[in-house]
Amino acid sequence: MQKSVFDSLNAINVNDKVEKKSNLTYLSWAWAWAEVKKVYPSATYTVLRDPLTEKPYFYDENLGYMVMTSVTIDGQTLEMWLPVMDGANQAMKKDSYEYSTRYGVKTVDAATMFDINKTLMRCLTKNLAMFGLGLYIYAGEDLPETTDYTPIAKPTTKKATATSAELPWLKFGDDNWKNIASYIDANKALGYDKIVAQVKRKYQLSNKELKAIKDLVG
């Protein structure tokens, strides 16, 4: 039986192609696009433009900049969006501004075209994740969903995985739940079953959390 686009891309190990910055994990957009084109040569992507300004970004005076991409693979098209943020994950705007924290006043620099371009390529990478490539990164996973893959570069040592009984319980309303809720909101297109499968690789779920996930997926 031929694998679906999602199953084919989700089985690729991307662990040796990621970078860490500010406790966040980033996958190289150039590598991600190259891997997709190897498997699906007809794949295409588009940078979506503001229909009013025709610029490759959307801007709101209060919220800041937002970029969007669209990817088509094997006849299926999915869109993705990403705000332009600084190293502290604060929204970048046309002009610099200050905000208060418990550590004092911080400044967010005005966005540049470099910031917008960098965010566009990260948006493309996240867009590709919607098709399965590196999706487990966004769920906080260490390994892809299947293990019958061939590493792209040199083999990596597989970590021992915890049994389900050793995993922590996900509690509705706590900080971990907020992170998972954000992940679900951005990946509703995967559907309830696939999202639950991803979350269960990191947490144990009670009926309460399963119902909350179902409500979020819609």
XYZ file of C-alpha atoms in Angstrom, residues 170-173 177 205-215:
16
model
C -1.361 16.514 30.933
C -3.516 18.744 33.128
C -6.168 20.969 31.619
C -5.361 24.653 32.196
C -1.805 22.498 28.399
C -4.346 11.866 28.843
C -7.469 11.525 30.942
C -10.980 11.605 29.467
C -11.228 15.271 30.461
C -8.203 16.247 28.375
C -9.295 14.026 25.469
C -12.644 15.806 25.404
C -10.927 19.211 25.579
C -8.704 18.265 22.630
C -11.755 17.129 20.660
C -13.452 20.467 21.384
